[in-house]
PDB file of C-alpha atoms in Angstrom:
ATOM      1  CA  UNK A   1     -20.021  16.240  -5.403  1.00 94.00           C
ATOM      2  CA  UNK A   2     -16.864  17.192  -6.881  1.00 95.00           C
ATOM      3  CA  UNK A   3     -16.168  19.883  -4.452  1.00 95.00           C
ATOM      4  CA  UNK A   4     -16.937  17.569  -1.385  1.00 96.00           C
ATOM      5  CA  UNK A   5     -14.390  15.078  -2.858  1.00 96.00           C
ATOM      6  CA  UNK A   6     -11.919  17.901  -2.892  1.00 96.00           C
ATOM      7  CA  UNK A   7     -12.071  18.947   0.727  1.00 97.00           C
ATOM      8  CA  UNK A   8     -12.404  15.476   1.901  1.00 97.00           C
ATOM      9  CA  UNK A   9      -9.269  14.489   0.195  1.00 97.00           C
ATOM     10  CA  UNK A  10      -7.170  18.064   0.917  1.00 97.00           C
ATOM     11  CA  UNK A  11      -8.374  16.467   4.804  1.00 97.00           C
ATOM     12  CA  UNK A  12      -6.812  13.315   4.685  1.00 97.00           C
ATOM     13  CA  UNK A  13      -3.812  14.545   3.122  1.00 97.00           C
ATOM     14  CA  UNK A  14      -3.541  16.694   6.305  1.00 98.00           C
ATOM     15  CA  UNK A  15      -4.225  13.251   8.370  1.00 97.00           C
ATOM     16  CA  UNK A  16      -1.826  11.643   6.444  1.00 96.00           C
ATOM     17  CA  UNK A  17       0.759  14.502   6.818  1.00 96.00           C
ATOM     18  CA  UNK A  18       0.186  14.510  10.548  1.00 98.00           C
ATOM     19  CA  UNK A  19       0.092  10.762  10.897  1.00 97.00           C
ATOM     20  CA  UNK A  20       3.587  10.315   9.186  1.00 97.00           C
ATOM     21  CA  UNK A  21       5.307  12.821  11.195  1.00 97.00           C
ATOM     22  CA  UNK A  22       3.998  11.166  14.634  1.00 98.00           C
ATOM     23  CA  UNK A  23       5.424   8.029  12.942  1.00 98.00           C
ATOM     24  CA  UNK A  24       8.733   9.542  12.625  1.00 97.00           C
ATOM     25  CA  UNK A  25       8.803  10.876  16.140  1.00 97.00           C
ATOM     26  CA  UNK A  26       8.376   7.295  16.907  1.00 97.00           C
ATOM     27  CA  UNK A  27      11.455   6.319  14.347  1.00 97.00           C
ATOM     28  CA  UNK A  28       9.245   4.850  11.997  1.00 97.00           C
ATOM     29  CA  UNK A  29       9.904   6.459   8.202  1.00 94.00           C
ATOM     30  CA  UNK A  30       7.700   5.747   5.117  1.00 93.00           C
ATOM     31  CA  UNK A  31       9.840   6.455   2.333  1.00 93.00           C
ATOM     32  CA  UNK A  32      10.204   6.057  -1.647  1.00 93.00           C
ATOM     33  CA  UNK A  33      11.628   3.300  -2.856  1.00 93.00           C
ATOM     34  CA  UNK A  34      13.269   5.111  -5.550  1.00 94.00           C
ATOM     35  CA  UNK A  35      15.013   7.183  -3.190  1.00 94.00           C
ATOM     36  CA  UNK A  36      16.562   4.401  -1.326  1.00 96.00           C
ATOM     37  CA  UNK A  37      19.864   4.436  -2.105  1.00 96.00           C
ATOM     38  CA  UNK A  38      21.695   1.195  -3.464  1.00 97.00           C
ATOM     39  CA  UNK A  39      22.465  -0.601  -0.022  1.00 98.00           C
ATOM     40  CA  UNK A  40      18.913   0.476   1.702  1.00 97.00           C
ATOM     41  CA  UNK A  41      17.247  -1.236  -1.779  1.00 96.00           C
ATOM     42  CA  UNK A  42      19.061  -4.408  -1.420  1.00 98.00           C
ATOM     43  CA  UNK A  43      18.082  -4.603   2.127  1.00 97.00           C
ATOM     44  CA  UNK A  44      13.914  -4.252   1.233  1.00 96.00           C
ATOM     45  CA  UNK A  45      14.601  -6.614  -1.483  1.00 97.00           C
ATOM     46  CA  UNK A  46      15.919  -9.287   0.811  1.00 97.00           C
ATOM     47  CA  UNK A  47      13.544  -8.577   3.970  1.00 96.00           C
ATOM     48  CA  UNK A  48      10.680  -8.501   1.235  1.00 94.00           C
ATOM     49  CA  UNK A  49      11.111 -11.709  -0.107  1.00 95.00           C
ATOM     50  CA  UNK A  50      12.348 -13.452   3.209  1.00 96.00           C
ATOM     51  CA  UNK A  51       9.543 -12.275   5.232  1.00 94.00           C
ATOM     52  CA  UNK A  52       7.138 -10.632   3.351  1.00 90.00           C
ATOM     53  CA  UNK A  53       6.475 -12.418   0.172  1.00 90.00           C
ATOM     54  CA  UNK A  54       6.260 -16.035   1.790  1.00 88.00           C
ATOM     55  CA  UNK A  55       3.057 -14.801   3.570  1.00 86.00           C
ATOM     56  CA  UNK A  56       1.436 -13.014   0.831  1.00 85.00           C
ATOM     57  CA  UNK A  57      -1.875 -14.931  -0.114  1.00 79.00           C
ATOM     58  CA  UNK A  58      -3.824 -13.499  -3.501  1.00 79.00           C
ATOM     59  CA  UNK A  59      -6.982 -13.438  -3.715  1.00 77.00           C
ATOM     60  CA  UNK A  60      -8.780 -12.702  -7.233  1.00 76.00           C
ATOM     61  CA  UNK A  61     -12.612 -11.306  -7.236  1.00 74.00           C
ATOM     62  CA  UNK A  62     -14.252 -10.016  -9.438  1.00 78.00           C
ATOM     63  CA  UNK A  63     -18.212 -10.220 -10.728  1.00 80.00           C
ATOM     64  CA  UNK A  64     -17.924 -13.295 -12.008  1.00 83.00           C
ATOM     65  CA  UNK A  65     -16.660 -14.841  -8.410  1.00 82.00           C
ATOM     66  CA  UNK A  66     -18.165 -14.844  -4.837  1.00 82.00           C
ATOM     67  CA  UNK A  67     -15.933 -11.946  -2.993  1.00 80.00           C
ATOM     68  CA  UNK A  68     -13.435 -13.915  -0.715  1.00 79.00           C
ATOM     69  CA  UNK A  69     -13.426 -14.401   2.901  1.00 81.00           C
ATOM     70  CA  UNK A  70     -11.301 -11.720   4.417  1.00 82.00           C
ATOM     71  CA  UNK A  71     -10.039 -13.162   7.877  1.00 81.00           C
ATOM     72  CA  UNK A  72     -10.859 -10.475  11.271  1.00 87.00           C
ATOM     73  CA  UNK A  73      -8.008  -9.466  12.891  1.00 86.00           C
ATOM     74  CA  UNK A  74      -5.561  -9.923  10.130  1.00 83.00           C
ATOM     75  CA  UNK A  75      -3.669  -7.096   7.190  1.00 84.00           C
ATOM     76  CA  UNK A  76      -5.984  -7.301   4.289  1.00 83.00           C
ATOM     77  CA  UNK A  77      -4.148  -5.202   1.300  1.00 81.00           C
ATOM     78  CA  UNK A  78      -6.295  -4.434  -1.836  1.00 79.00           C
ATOM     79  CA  UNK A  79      -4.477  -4.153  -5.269  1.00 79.00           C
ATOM     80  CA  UNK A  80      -5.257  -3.219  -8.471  1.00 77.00           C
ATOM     81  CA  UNK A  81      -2.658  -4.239 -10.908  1.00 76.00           C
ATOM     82  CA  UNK A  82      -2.461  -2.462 -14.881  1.00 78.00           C
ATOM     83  CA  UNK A  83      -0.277  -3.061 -17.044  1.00 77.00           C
ATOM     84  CA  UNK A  84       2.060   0.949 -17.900  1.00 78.00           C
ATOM     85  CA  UNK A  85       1.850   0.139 -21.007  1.00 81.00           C
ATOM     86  CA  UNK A  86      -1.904  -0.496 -21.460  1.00 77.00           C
ATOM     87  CA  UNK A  87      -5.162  -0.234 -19.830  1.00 69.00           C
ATOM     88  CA  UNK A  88      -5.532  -4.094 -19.036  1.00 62.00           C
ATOM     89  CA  UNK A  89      -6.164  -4.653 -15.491  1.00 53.00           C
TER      90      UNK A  89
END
């Protein structure tokens, strides 16, 4: 198994390689936040929480829940949170 998991993961690193660069042909950059420089942080701050973060709905599951509706058509993000400096989720 472990060696399946290997190549399947060295293949979409290659996807993911080849994807970014076609986004960058196209203008669009996915970049580090940490290597943003002052001015270029400021700016995701601001367009984060004006346009982002006012349409971010959470959704907690877990066993003890029925697993939410996710809506067709829409961005559905799934995030595990943990806390650096323990292993609480």
């Amino acid at each position: 198994i472990r060696g399946r998991v290997l190549e399947l993961m060295a293949r979409a690193h290659v996807c993911r390689r080849a994807l970014f660069q076609e986004l960058e042909g196209q203008g669009i950059f996915v970049l580090d936040y940490e290597k943003l420089d002052d001015g270029q942080r400021a700016y995701a701050d601001r367009y984060f929480l004006d346009t982002v973060y006012p349409v971010l709905t959470s959704l907690a599951f877990d066993p003890g829940r029925p697993f939410p509706h996710i809506s067709n058509l829409s961005l559905n993000l799934s995030v595990l949170i943990r806390d650096a400096k323990s292993d609480e989720h």
